[in-house]
Amino acid sequence: MIIDDIKQAVIEGDATEVKKLVALALEQQVPAEEILKNGMISGMGEVGRLFEEGEYFVPEMLIAARAMQGGLGILRPVLVEQDVKSAGKVVLGTVKGDLHDIGKNLVGMMLEGAGFQIVDLGTDVSPEKFIEAIREHQPDIVGMSALLTTTMPNMDKTIKAFNEAGVRQSVKVMVGGAPVTKKYAGEIGADGFAPDANQATAEAKKLLVG
Ligand code: B1M
């Protein structure tokens, strides 16, 4: 099945094959969500497992990540095509010390698809850079992503820096990423949390209402 082939191509880090198969799956009317969830994200889960077991090393993870980004590039127009009017502005970034950006990019794409305007600050974003972006772009929401247990505390530090800089009240803060939990989000005083990109969209909408 094409979904299994996409998953396998991500695991093998074959970017050309991933791009080709994702395009083919879309042509065959396979829903984008299924390609994403059961093909690409599932493949990355397996890559993580292989890394944990010592079968894969950082280069293999990196190559798989490139393959996934390639596939996301093909899916992007489908994921973001829906709305045109702006539902709100979101400044998005992966916290300081953290270079993982696939999940953050996916959250950005889904938010864009739901009509949000995205200002993506990239990875390894310091509290100062977030604050600068708040002052420059005046977003409704600041979204922070972290994939490492060692960088997750930088979300807390960033929120504290927002308080000190006097910008905390002007934005809602949403956090997410594999090690982040709803409980942790509450502990650090974030306004919202989402476990995945789909729910990030629903959470962002909720934050702007309530
Ligand atoms: Co890294 N890495 N990595 N890695 N890597 C993990 C995260 C790890 C779990 C692997 C493992 O051991 N099983 C482990 C972390 C362990 C821990 O902290 N508990 C790990 C490690 C240890 C490391 C290094 C330290 C390895 C080393 O150097 N020894 C190193 C750190 C570098 C750094 O950041 N400073 C490192 C490096 C890398 C690469 C650069 C090689 C590469 C990243 C490339 C890139 O992103 N451009 C990489 C990869 C690919 C992974 C895995 C395999 C895949 C991550 C991913 O993209 N998942 C990962 C293992 C795994 O997750 N199974 C692993 C797919 C993505 C769609 O999911 O990012 O979870 P995710 O995003 C989801 C949700 O979390 C949520 O929605 C997304 C979509 O549904 N979400 C949000 C994310 N952000 C959100 C924000 C929101 C809301 C929801 O609101 C704002």
PDB file of C-alpha atoms in Angstrom, residues 6 10 38 53 80 97 99 110 115-116 146 162-163 176 183 187 195 207:
ATOM      1  CA  ILE A   6       5.758   6.425   2.224  1.00  0.00           C
ATOM      2  CA  VAL A  10      10.834   8.185   5.448  1.00  0.00           C
ATOM      3  CA  ASN A  38      -0.049   6.966   8.926  1.00  0.00           C
ATOM      4  CA  GLU A  53      17.673   1.223  20.201  1.00  0.00           C
ATOM      5  CA  VAL A  80      -2.969  25.391   3.707  1.00  0.00           C
ATOM      6  CA  GLY A  97      18.850  25.144  22.350  1.00  0.00           C
ATOM      7  CA  LEU A  99      16.864  22.375  16.591  1.00  0.00           C
ATOM      8  CA  MET A 110      -2.151  23.626   9.903  1.00  0.00           C
ATOM      9  CA  GLY A 115      -6.567  31.098   8.287  1.00  0.00           C
ATOM     10  CA  PHE A 116      -3.914  32.236  10.767  1.00  0.00           C
ATOM     11  CA  ALA A 146      10.274  21.896  22.281  1.00  0.00           C
ATOM     12  CA  PHE A 162       7.823  37.969  28.741  1.00  0.00           C
ATOM     13  CA  ASN A 163       6.632  38.974  32.220  1.00  0.00           C
ATOM     14  CA  GLY A 176       3.608  21.894  22.492  1.00  0.00           C
ATOM     15  CA  LYS A 183       0.115  19.685  33.215  1.00  0.00           C
ATOM     16  CA  GLU A 187       2.672  24.818  35.697  1.00  0.00           C
ATOM     17  CA  PRO A 195      -0.493  17.457  21.702  1.00  0.00           C
ATOM     18  CA  LEU A 207      -7.568  30.990  22.846  1.00  0.00           C
TER      19      LEU A 207
END
